[in-house]
């Protein structure tokens, strides 16, 4: 097998030895989280991003290798594979260059040039293309079929020019430097109501290399929906001048014919082909940026602060059909559900009764339609509970929770399995409540593409998007770790090395045999082999194990090291974890071996300081401005509390409690120039924003973080 280490090293700036070690681990079926966390000595402490880049590049080079094999076989079958051509192909690792080499040999449908060859015009084409006196004389000898013969010769020459590697590279360079993307509204679509959302793209003309990813994706969506036409072109005269420099060598009748063929080749073959390439390149670049935005947002959402195990009353707000109310135990089990209608005595009485009966500790309200009205009703119920027969030990906190994707979950197979006897409205309300308690555990049940924190997520390459989001979820789940005795099969699926089958086997074993007493007991789970256990164990926690390391991120393969540390200090492992003064006495250099270096030892010591630490921050309560409920209540200059609901390359969207998110453009985020909104804000961050513009006609609100 070809060694791609040096190729990958030169592309991503990581040492070839690190690349080789990472590829070896990947080929051993090690997962990215496992490699990043527990194989630092082998990779030189590469992080997940770098390992992921290596994995992507490795798979890309494998695909190129397969493509080269196909090309070599195809050319060999034609009897045209020379030693020189074979060498060029074998040494080529650029897909564009590879396809250029292959183009003259690539099977294709019959072209105008093929038909001209069948008519016997190739010798004439060769004579004309050479642009020597013999060609001029050949033209003079043409008889009554002169125009047909010349057209046939030009068709053949046009194909030669199109297949010429120098010509294609020259036109590519022109596209790179000067291509303009321009749009034009389709005639008759100007007044189409559906087209109005794309009005800003009816007439666009800007350099392709400078267009932002979100504008390009919007243009492509408008094009796919039939509202605009899109063209990508460099300066035509400059492009033809480049070709003329390559192919026009004299000033004769033959030169004139070659010039005609060259212009035809550019218009009919070269320009459309290179335009398609650059449309693909620009779309791929825009996809990459959009997918990165989605992945960043998803990571922030999954790492959102959990409330923890508390008794929760969750409400899915609604006007006409009422508010769906559910009561959840501290473990997230459904205890009760009902429906209340806004601003009725029945609603107030019911809520007060439930809060008293179940001693509710927190209230989760979905952020959809009627959210503000529901929140106001709940606050009234809490304010007046002192004058009722009901008593509560503590006033519950109120949290507004994102509903995005809850409807997808409520109708899913997972929801039907969890609540076979409840309808979708109850399932949706349960999801809202559980999201408050543990966002990560609940959101892993939903297809990430349905969570709604992306930028044009339906317009990007869906395979690449799915792979990126899957990798993001896996990264976050393994970063946080899960309690093997309480985790659902859905979150266990994402643990390094497990997958759906083993996740279900763990749940089944737990149900049949009771809680796992320690990590070693996982080896009794059907299909849990030593290799899988190695991959998964460090990310699974056992809280009540007789070995305190089982509730930490210290890998079982390193237990002996910790035990040796404790023995050297004449204490127990538990003492070592509980007493900082003991840990300060540890000299890590004493425990370095050929297999275990300082990176792993440093991680172990850090974990002993804060075993099973949760990287997520503490949850904070939030209140909208009580004087603002609709867009009509807004005035320019108002400063309001808000929650960041989505982040894009061009800015962030912020909920200020008026049922319509406002936009904080990137230029309104800081008094300095920033390259990304993520430098200033994060998803679901609580902020204070200033209203700078209100467009009532289009329902648009412009906000600023600059005070």
mmCIF file of C-alpha atoms in Angstrom, residues 204-512:
data_model
loop_
_atom_site.group_PDB
_atom_site.id
_atom_site.type_symbol
_atom_site.label_atom_id
_atom_site.label_comp_id
_atom_site.label_asym_id
_atom_site.label_seq_id
_atom_site.Cartn_x
_atom_site.Cartn_y
_atom_site.Cartn_z
ATOM 1 C CA UNK A 204 -25.413 40.190 -8.552
ATOM 2 C CA UNK A 205 -21.973 40.718 -10.051
ATOM 3 C CA UNK A 206 -18.897 40.175 -7.883
ATOM 4 C CA UNK A 207 -15.565 38.346 -7.961
ATOM 5 C CA UNK A 208 -16.052 34.641 -7.307
ATOM 6 C CA UNK A 209 -12.994 34.439 -5.050
ATOM 7 C CA UNK A 210 -14.446 37.086 -2.734
ATOM 8 C CA UNK A 211 -18.061 36.008 -2.440
ATOM 9 C CA UNK A 212 -19.016 34.872 1.052
ATOM 10 C CA UNK A 213 -20.200 31.332 1.616
ATOM 11 C CA UNK A 214 -23.686 32.313 2.785
ATOM 12 C CA UNK A 215 -24.254 34.512 -0.295
ATOM 13 C CA UNK A 216 -23.074 31.764 -2.628
ATOM 14 C CA UNK A 217 -25.336 29.166 -0.989
ATOM 15 C CA UNK A 218 -28.301 31.577 -1.163
ATOM 16 C CA UNK A 219 -27.596 32.183 -4.873
ATOM 17 C CA UNK A 220 -27.394 28.463 -5.565
ATOM 18 C CA UNK A 221 -30.659 27.862 -3.701
ATOM 19 C CA UNK A 222 -32.404 30.613 -5.703
ATOM 20 C CA UNK A 223 -31.010 29.052 -8.884
ATOM 21 C CA UNK A 224 -32.194 25.546 -7.946
ATOM 22 C CA UNK A 225 -35.681 26.901 -7.256
ATOM 23 C CA UNK A 226 -35.794 28.449 -10.729
ATOM 24 C CA UNK A 227 -35.780 32.149 -9.815
ATOM 25 C CA UNK A 228 -32.374 33.215 -11.183
ATOM 26 C CA UNK A 229 -29.741 32.158 -13.705
ATOM 27 C CA UNK A 230 -26.092 32.073 -12.695
ATOM 28 C CA UNK A 231 -22.960 32.558 -14.787
ATOM 29 C CA UNK A 232 -19.306 32.308 -13.789
ATOM 30 C CA UNK A 233 -16.900 33.825 -16.308
ATOM 31 C CA UNK A 234 -13.461 35.417 -16.482
ATOM 32 C CA UNK A 235 -12.703 38.279 -18.859
ATOM 33 C CA UNK A 236 -13.296 36.703 -22.294
ATOM 34 C CA UNK A 237 -10.659 38.695 -24.174
ATOM 35 C CA UNK A 238 -7.972 37.926 -21.593
ATOM 36 C CA UNK A 239 -8.844 34.238 -21.715
ATOM 37 C CA UNK A 240 -8.643 34.177 -25.521
ATOM 38 C CA UNK A 241 -5.331 36.055 -25.416
ATOM 39 C CA UNK A 242 -3.939 33.295 -23.173
ATOM 40 C CA UNK A 243 -5.062 30.653 -25.660
ATOM 41 C CA UNK A 244 -3.739 32.655 -28.609
ATOM 42 C CA UNK A 245 -0.318 32.757 -26.978
ATOM 43 C CA UNK A 246 -0.384 28.951 -26.860
ATOM 44 C CA UNK A 247 -1.862 28.094 -30.262
ATOM 45 C CA UNK A 248 -1.501 30.945 -32.811
ATOM 46 C CA UNK A 249 1.976 30.877 -34.342
ATOM 47 C CA UNK A 250 1.766 32.772 -37.659
ATOM 48 C CA UNK A 251 -0.449 35.030 -39.753
ATOM 49 C CA UNK A 252 -1.928 32.915 -42.504
ATOM 50 C CA UNK A 253 -5.080 31.186 -43.681
ATOM 51 C CA UNK A 254 -4.368 28.282 -41.332
ATOM 52 C CA UNK A 255 -3.866 30.659 -38.378
ATOM 53 C CA UNK A 256 -7.261 32.195 -39.083
ATOM 54 C CA UNK A 257 -8.876 28.728 -39.064
ATOM 55 C CA UNK A 258 -7.094 27.816 -35.798
ATOM 56 C CA UNK A 259 -8.280 31.106 -34.293
ATOM 57 C CA UNK A 260 -11.879 30.285 -35.228
ATOM 58 C CA UNK A 261 -11.479 26.792 -33.739
ATOM 59 C CA UNK A 262 -9.890 28.270 -30.610
ATOM 60 C CA UNK A 263 -12.814 30.681 -30.067
ATOM 61 C CA UNK A 264 -15.283 27.837 -30.635
ATOM 62 C CA UNK A 265 -13.360 25.589 -28.235
ATOM 63 C CA UNK A 266 -13.426 28.251 -25.539
ATOM 64 C CA UNK A 267 -17.118 29.030 -25.912
ATOM 65 C CA UNK A 268 -18.432 25.484 -26.442
ATOM 66 C CA UNK A 269 -16.001 23.262 -24.539
ATOM 67 C CA UNK A 270 -13.370 24.895 -22.359
ATOM 68 C CA UNK A 271 -15.336 27.670 -20.705
ATOM 69 C CA UNK A 272 -18.378 25.485 -19.782
ATOM 70 C CA UNK A 273 -16.096 22.719 -18.443
ATOM 71 C CA UNK A 274 -13.939 25.042 -16.323
ATOM 72 C CA UNK A 275 -17.025 26.982 -15.209
ATOM 73 C CA UNK A 276 -18.498 23.702 -13.948
ATOM 74 C CA UNK A 277 -15.239 22.985 -12.121
ATOM 75 C CA UNK A 278 -15.210 26.384 -10.430
ATOM 76 C CA UNK A 279 -18.892 26.195 -9.606
ATOM 77 C CA UNK A 280 -18.052 22.923 -7.878
ATOM 78 C CA UNK A 281 -14.933 24.326 -6.174
ATOM 79 C CA UNK A 282 -16.756 27.396 -4.867
ATOM 80 C CA UNK A 283 -19.717 25.309 -3.723
ATOM 81 C CA UNK A 284 -17.359 22.900 -1.955
ATOM 82 C CA UNK A 285 -15.638 25.822 -0.217
ATOM 83 C CA UNK A 286 -18.990 27.295 0.817
ATOM 84 C CA UNK A 287 -20.133 23.858 2.008
ATOM 85 C CA UNK A 288 -16.976 23.486 4.097
ATOM 86 C CA UNK A 289 -17.542 26.837 5.810
ATOM 87 C CA UNK A 290 -21.255 26.194 6.373
ATOM 88 C CA UNK A 291 -20.625 22.686 7.721
ATOM 89 C CA UNK A 292 -17.971 24.085 10.067
ATOM 90 C CA UNK A 293 -20.457 26.692 11.325
ATOM 91 C CA UNK A 294 -23.065 23.968 11.897
ATOM 92 C CA UNK A 295 -20.557 21.717 13.679
ATOM 93 C CA UNK A 296 -19.391 24.575 15.921
ATOM 94 C CA UNK A 297 -22.980 25.480 16.800
ATOM 95 C CA UNK A 298 -23.880 21.853 17.433
ATOM 96 C CA UNK A 299 -20.890 21.404 19.731
ATOM 97 C CA UNK A 300 -21.914 24.475 21.737
ATOM 98 C CA UNK A 301 -25.505 23.264 21.910
ATOM 99 C CA UNK A 302 -24.534 19.776 23.067
ATOM 100 C CA UNK A 303 -22.213 21.261 25.686
ATOM 101 C CA UNK A 304 -24.955 23.545 26.993
ATOM 102 C CA UNK A 305 -25.237 23.678 30.777
ATOM 103 C CA UNK A 306 -27.364 20.877 32.278
ATOM 104 C CA UNK A 307 -29.757 21.530 35.143
ATOM 105 C CA UNK A 308 -29.058 18.074 36.547
ATOM 106 C CA UNK A 309 -31.348 15.683 38.368
ATOM 107 C CA UNK A 310 -34.233 17.837 39.593
ATOM 108 C CA UNK A 311 -37.996 17.471 39.470
ATOM 109 C CA UNK A 312 -39.163 19.385 36.411
ATOM 110 C CA UNK A 313 -42.498 20.654 35.137
ATOM 111 C CA UNK A 314 -42.194 21.094 31.355
ATOM 112 C CA UNK A 315 -44.594 23.061 29.156
ATOM 113 C CA UNK A 316 -44.960 23.015 25.388
ATOM 114 C CA UNK A 317 -46.817 26.331 24.829
ATOM 115 C CA UNK A 318 -49.826 26.728 22.545
ATOM 116 C CA UNK A 319 -52.726 29.092 21.963
ATOM 117 C CA UNK A 320 -55.550 27.225 20.234
ATOM 118 C CA UNK A 321 -54.828 23.667 21.388
ATOM 119 C CA UNK A 322 -53.582 24.683 24.822
ATOM 120 C CA UNK A 323 -50.282 24.156 26.601
ATOM 121 C CA UNK A 324 -49.060 20.580 27.005
ATOM 122 C CA UNK A 325 -47.812 20.112 30.575
ATOM 123 C CA UNK A 326 -45.740 17.180 31.834
ATOM 124 C CA UNK A 327 -44.146 16.370 35.180
ATOM 125 C CA UNK A 328 -40.794 14.599 35.177
ATOM 126 C CA UNK A 329 -38.989 12.911 38.052
ATOM 127 C CA UNK A 330 -35.406 13.815 38.886
ATOM 128 C CA UNK A 331 -34.399 10.860 36.657
ATOM 129 C CA UNK A 332 -36.467 12.171 33.730
ATOM 130 C CA UNK A 333 -39.333 9.667 34.041
ATOM 131 C CA UNK A 334 -42.819 10.837 33.019
ATOM 132 C CA UNK A 335 -45.012 11.085 36.136
ATOM 133 C CA UNK A 336 -48.020 13.049 34.904
ATOM 134 C CA UNK A 337 -49.328 15.005 31.911
ATOM 135 C CA UNK A 338 -52.245 17.323 31.227
ATOM 136 C CA UNK A 339 -53.329 20.331 29.125
ATOM 137 C CA UNK A 340 -54.000 23.861 30.341
ATOM 138 C CA UNK A 341 -55.270 26.882 28.434
ATOM 139 C CA UNK A 342 -53.648 30.272 28.687
ATOM 140 C CA UNK A 343 -55.040 32.905 31.026
ATOM 141 C CA UNK A 344 -57.703 30.720 32.591
ATOM 142 C CA UNK A 345 -58.350 30.032 36.253
ATOM 143 C CA UNK A 346 -58.081 26.322 35.475
ATOM 144 C CA UNK A 347 -54.520 26.831 34.200
ATOM 145 C CA UNK A 348 -53.385 28.712 37.298
ATOM 146 C CA UNK A 349 -54.998 26.218 39.681
ATOM 147 C CA UNK A 350 -53.616 23.208 37.809
ATOM 148 C CA UNK A 351 -50.077 24.570 37.713
ATOM 149 C CA UNK A 352 -50.140 25.479 41.404
ATOM 150 C CA UNK A 353 -51.456 22.031 42.294
ATOM 151 C CA UNK A 354 -48.797 20.218 40.268
ATOM 152 C CA UNK A 355 -45.992 22.382 41.643
ATOM 153 C CA UNK A 356 -47.178 21.616 45.187
ATOM 154 C CA UNK A 357 -47.942 17.915 44.672
ATOM 155 C CA UNK A 358 -44.615 17.062 43.020
ATOM 156 C CA UNK A 359 -42.528 19.733 44.779
ATOM 157 C CA UNK A 360 -41.296 20.982 41.422
ATOM 158 C CA UNK A 361 -37.752 22.385 41.450
ATOM 159 C CA UNK A 362 -37.610 23.856 37.931
ATOM 160 C CA UNK A 363 -39.985 24.776 35.118
ATOM 161 C CA UNK A 364 -39.040 24.363 31.443
ATOM 162 C CA UNK A 365 -40.994 26.360 28.845
ATOM 163 C CA UNK A 366 -40.560 25.778 25.120
ATOM 164 C CA UNK A 367 -39.512 28.864 23.166
ATOM 165 C CA UNK A 368 -42.061 28.492 20.355
ATOM 166 C CA UNK A 369 -45.423 30.148 19.771
ATOM 167 C CA UNK A 370 -47.023 31.510 22.971
ATOM 168 C CA UNK A 371 -43.781 31.097 24.932
ATOM 169 C CA UNK A 372 -43.826 34.610 26.417
ATOM 170 C CA UNK A 373 -47.502 34.353 27.313
ATOM 171 C CA UNK A 374 -46.927 30.982 28.965
ATOM 172 C CA UNK A 375 -43.985 32.310 30.940
ATOM 173 C CA UNK A 376 -46.105 35.221 32.176
ATOM 174 C CA UNK A 377 -48.879 32.811 33.227
ATOM 175 C CA UNK A 378 -46.385 30.651 35.133
ATOM 176 C CA UNK A 379 -44.931 33.649 36.947
ATOM 177 C CA UNK A 380 -48.418 34.781 37.981
ATOM 178 C CA UNK A 381 -49.119 31.272 39.295
ATOM 179 C CA UNK A 382 -45.910 31.329 41.343
ATOM 180 C CA UNK A 383 -46.524 34.855 42.635
ATOM 181 C CA UNK A 384 -49.982 33.925 43.940
ATOM 182 C CA UNK A 385 -49.177 30.479 45.292
ATOM 183 C CA UNK A 386 -48.607 31.962 48.772
ATOM 184 C CA UNK A 387 -52.304 32.891 48.958
ATOM 185 C CA UNK A 388 -53.454 29.352 48.099
ATOM 186 C CA UNK A 389 -53.738 26.136 50.163
ATOM 187 C CA UNK A 390 -50.627 24.864 48.359
ATOM 188 C CA UNK A 391 -47.164 25.023 49.888
ATOM 189 C CA UNK A 392 -43.796 24.610 48.244
ATOM 190 C CA UNK A 393 -40.405 24.298 49.911
ATOM 191 C CA UNK A 394 -38.568 26.315 47.267
ATOM 192 C CA UNK A 395 -39.813 28.546 44.447
ATOM 193 C CA UNK A 396 -38.875 26.743 41.214
ATOM 194 C CA UNK A 397 -36.649 28.465 38.683
ATOM 195 C CA UNK A 398 -38.102 29.161 35.243
ATOM 196 C CA UNK A 399 -36.112 28.382 32.089
ATOM 197 C CA UNK A 400 -36.982 28.967 28.430
ATOM 198 C CA UNK A 401 -35.778 25.974 26.414
ATOM 199 C CA UNK A 402 -35.196 25.684 22.663
ATOM 200 C CA UNK A 403 -37.857 23.565 20.962
ATOM 201 C CA UNK A 404 -35.851 23.106 17.775
ATOM 202 C CA UNK A 405 -36.124 19.490 16.657
ATOM 203 C CA UNK A 406 -38.578 18.527 19.432
ATOM 204 C CA UNK A 407 -41.334 17.844 16.899
ATOM 205 C CA UNK A 408 -38.936 15.620 14.934
ATOM 206 C CA UNK A 409 -38.168 13.637 18.075
ATOM 207 C CA UNK A 410 -41.826 13.354 19.120
ATOM 208 C CA UNK A 411 -42.737 11.575 15.869
ATOM 209 C CA UNK A 412 -39.596 9.432 15.741
ATOM 210 C CA UNK A 413 -39.162 5.717 16.293
ATOM 211 C CA UNK A 414 -37.124 6.487 19.428
ATOM 212 C CA UNK A 415 -39.982 8.491 20.954
ATOM 213 C CA UNK A 416 -42.504 5.762 20.094
ATOM 214 C CA UNK A 417 -40.274 3.194 21.806
ATOM 215 C CA UNK A 418 -39.935 5.377 24.904
ATOM 216 C CA UNK A 419 -43.604 6.394 25.127
ATOM 217 C CA UNK A 420 -45.698 3.918 23.110
ATOM 218 C CA UNK A 421 -48.935 4.948 24.831
ATOM 219 C CA UNK A 422 -48.515 8.736 24.596
ATOM 220 C CA UNK A 423 -49.221 11.059 21.675
ATOM 221 C CA UNK A 424 -46.716 13.355 19.989
ATOM 222 C CA UNK A 425 -47.692 16.393 22.085
ATOM 223 C CA UNK A 426 -46.778 14.643 25.334
ATOM 224 C CA UNK A 427 -43.520 13.315 23.861
ATOM 225 C CA UNK A 428 -42.590 16.827 22.680
ATOM 226 C CA UNK A 429 -43.172 18.315 26.143
ATOM 227 C CA UNK A 430 -41.102 15.541 27.739
ATOM 228 C CA UNK A 431 -38.262 16.313 25.340
ATOM 229 C CA UNK A 432 -38.360 19.988 26.350
ATOM 230 C CA UNK A 433 -38.127 19.061 30.033
ATOM 231 C CA UNK A 434 -35.349 16.550 29.534
ATOM 232 C CA UNK A 435 -33.386 19.047 27.445
ATOM 233 C CA UNK A 436 -33.292 21.295 30.471
ATOM 234 C CA UNK A 437 -32.089 18.474 32.724
ATOM 235 C CA UNK A 438 -29.414 17.159 30.337
ATOM 236 C CA UNK A 439 -29.297 18.674 26.837
ATOM 237 C CA UNK A 440 -26.674 16.210 25.609
ATOM 238 C CA UNK A 441 -28.548 13.070 26.660
ATOM 239 C CA UNK A 442 -31.734 14.283 24.966
ATOM 240 C CA UNK A 443 -30.337 15.878 21.807
ATOM 241 C CA UNK A 444 -28.434 12.733 20.774
ATOM 242 C CA UNK A 445 -31.845 11.195 20.036
ATOM 243 C CA UNK A 446 -32.440 13.693 17.222
ATOM 244 C CA UNK A 447 -30.847 13.794 13.788
ATOM 245 C CA UNK A 448 -28.376 16.703 14.179
ATOM 246 C CA UNK A 449 -29.575 18.175 10.865
ATOM 247 C CA UNK A 450 -33.008 18.692 12.451
ATOM 248 C CA UNK A 451 -31.771 20.696 15.419
ATOM 249 C CA UNK A 452 -31.789 23.942 13.442
ATOM 250 C CA UNK A 453 -28.510 25.599 14.383
ATOM 251 C CA UNK A 454 -26.935 25.642 10.936
ATOM 252 C CA UNK A 455 -26.441 27.923 7.965
ATOM 253 C CA UNK A 456 -28.115 26.706 4.755
ATOM 254 C CA UNK A 457 -27.752 23.151 6.064
ATOM 255 C CA UNK A 458 -30.179 21.746 3.483
ATOM 256 C CA UNK A 459 -28.119 23.179 0.609
ATOM 257 C CA UNK A 460 -24.741 21.663 1.457
ATOM 258 C CA UNK A 461 -23.401 18.212 0.664
ATOM 259 C CA UNK A 462 -25.558 16.037 2.893
ATOM 260 C CA UNK A 463 -23.056 13.197 3.172
ATOM 261 C CA UNK A 464 -20.265 15.510 4.314
ATOM 262 C CA UNK A 465 -22.645 17.306 6.667
ATOM 263 C CA UNK A 466 -23.832 14.046 8.202
ATOM 264 C CA UNK A 467 -20.266 12.800 8.714
ATOM 265 C CA UNK A 468 -19.170 16.077 10.313
ATOM 266 C CA UNK A 469 -22.127 16.250 12.667
ATOM 267 C CA UNK A 470 -21.782 12.591 13.612
ATOM 268 C CA UNK A 471 -18.139 13.202 14.454
ATOM 269 C CA UNK A 472 -19.087 16.293 16.483
ATOM 270 C CA UNK A 473 -21.631 14.364 18.552
ATOM 271 C CA UNK A 474 -19.109 11.564 19.171
ATOM 272 C CA UNK A 475 -16.490 14.100 20.223
ATOM 273 C CA UNK A 476 -18.800 15.822 22.714
ATOM 274 C CA UNK A 477 -20.219 12.608 24.202
ATOM 275 C CA UNK A 478 -16.744 11.215 24.775
ATOM 276 C CA UNK A 479 -15.507 14.545 26.101
ATOM 277 C CA UNK A 480 -18.255 14.578 28.750
ATOM 278 C CA UNK A 481 -18.321 10.819 29.413
ATOM 279 C CA UNK A 482 -21.416 8.885 30.478
ATOM 280 C CA UNK A 483 -22.554 6.922 33.517
ATOM 281 C CA UNK A 484 -22.846 3.375 32.221
ATOM 282 C CA UNK A 485 -25.549 2.547 34.782
ATOM 283 C CA UNK A 486 -27.936 5.369 33.832
ATOM 284 C CA UNK A 487 -27.095 6.183 30.195
ATOM 285 C CA UNK A 488 -29.636 5.439 27.481
ATOM 286 C CA UNK A 489 -28.723 3.275 24.506
ATOM 287 C CA UNK A 490 -28.910 6.407 22.338
ATOM 288 C CA UNK A 491 -26.045 8.185 24.077
ATOM 289 C CA UNK A 492 -24.071 4.951 24.581
ATOM 290 C CA UNK A 493 -24.133 4.487 20.802
ATOM 291 C CA UNK A 494 -21.766 7.444 20.441
ATOM 292 C CA UNK A 495 -19.197 6.170 22.925
ATOM 293 C CA UNK A 496 -15.871 5.293 21.327
ATOM 294 C CA UNK A 497 -15.927 1.758 19.894
ATOM 295 C CA UNK A 498 -19.531 0.867 20.789
ATOM 296 C CA UNK A 499 -22.195 1.537 18.161
ATOM 297 C CA UNK A 500 -25.931 0.630 18.274
ATOM 298 C CA UNK A 501 -25.601 -3.134 18.855
ATOM 299 C CA UNK A 502 -23.208 -2.971 21.793
ATOM 300 C CA UNK A 503 -25.091 0.002 23.277
ATOM 301 C CA UNK A 504 -28.272 -2.100 23.301
ATOM 302 C CA UNK A 505 -26.363 -5.081 24.711
ATOM 303 C CA UNK A 506 -25.124 -2.929 27.605
ATOM 304 C CA UNK A 507 -28.672 -1.765 28.400
ATOM 305 C CA UNK A 508 -29.998 -5.342 28.153
ATOM 306 C CA UNK A 509 -27.249 -6.680 30.422
ATOM 307 C CA UNK A 510 -27.931 -3.911 32.931
ATOM 308 C CA UNK A 511 -31.649 -4.718 32.969
ATOM 309 C CA UNK A 512 -31.051 -8.441 33.409
#
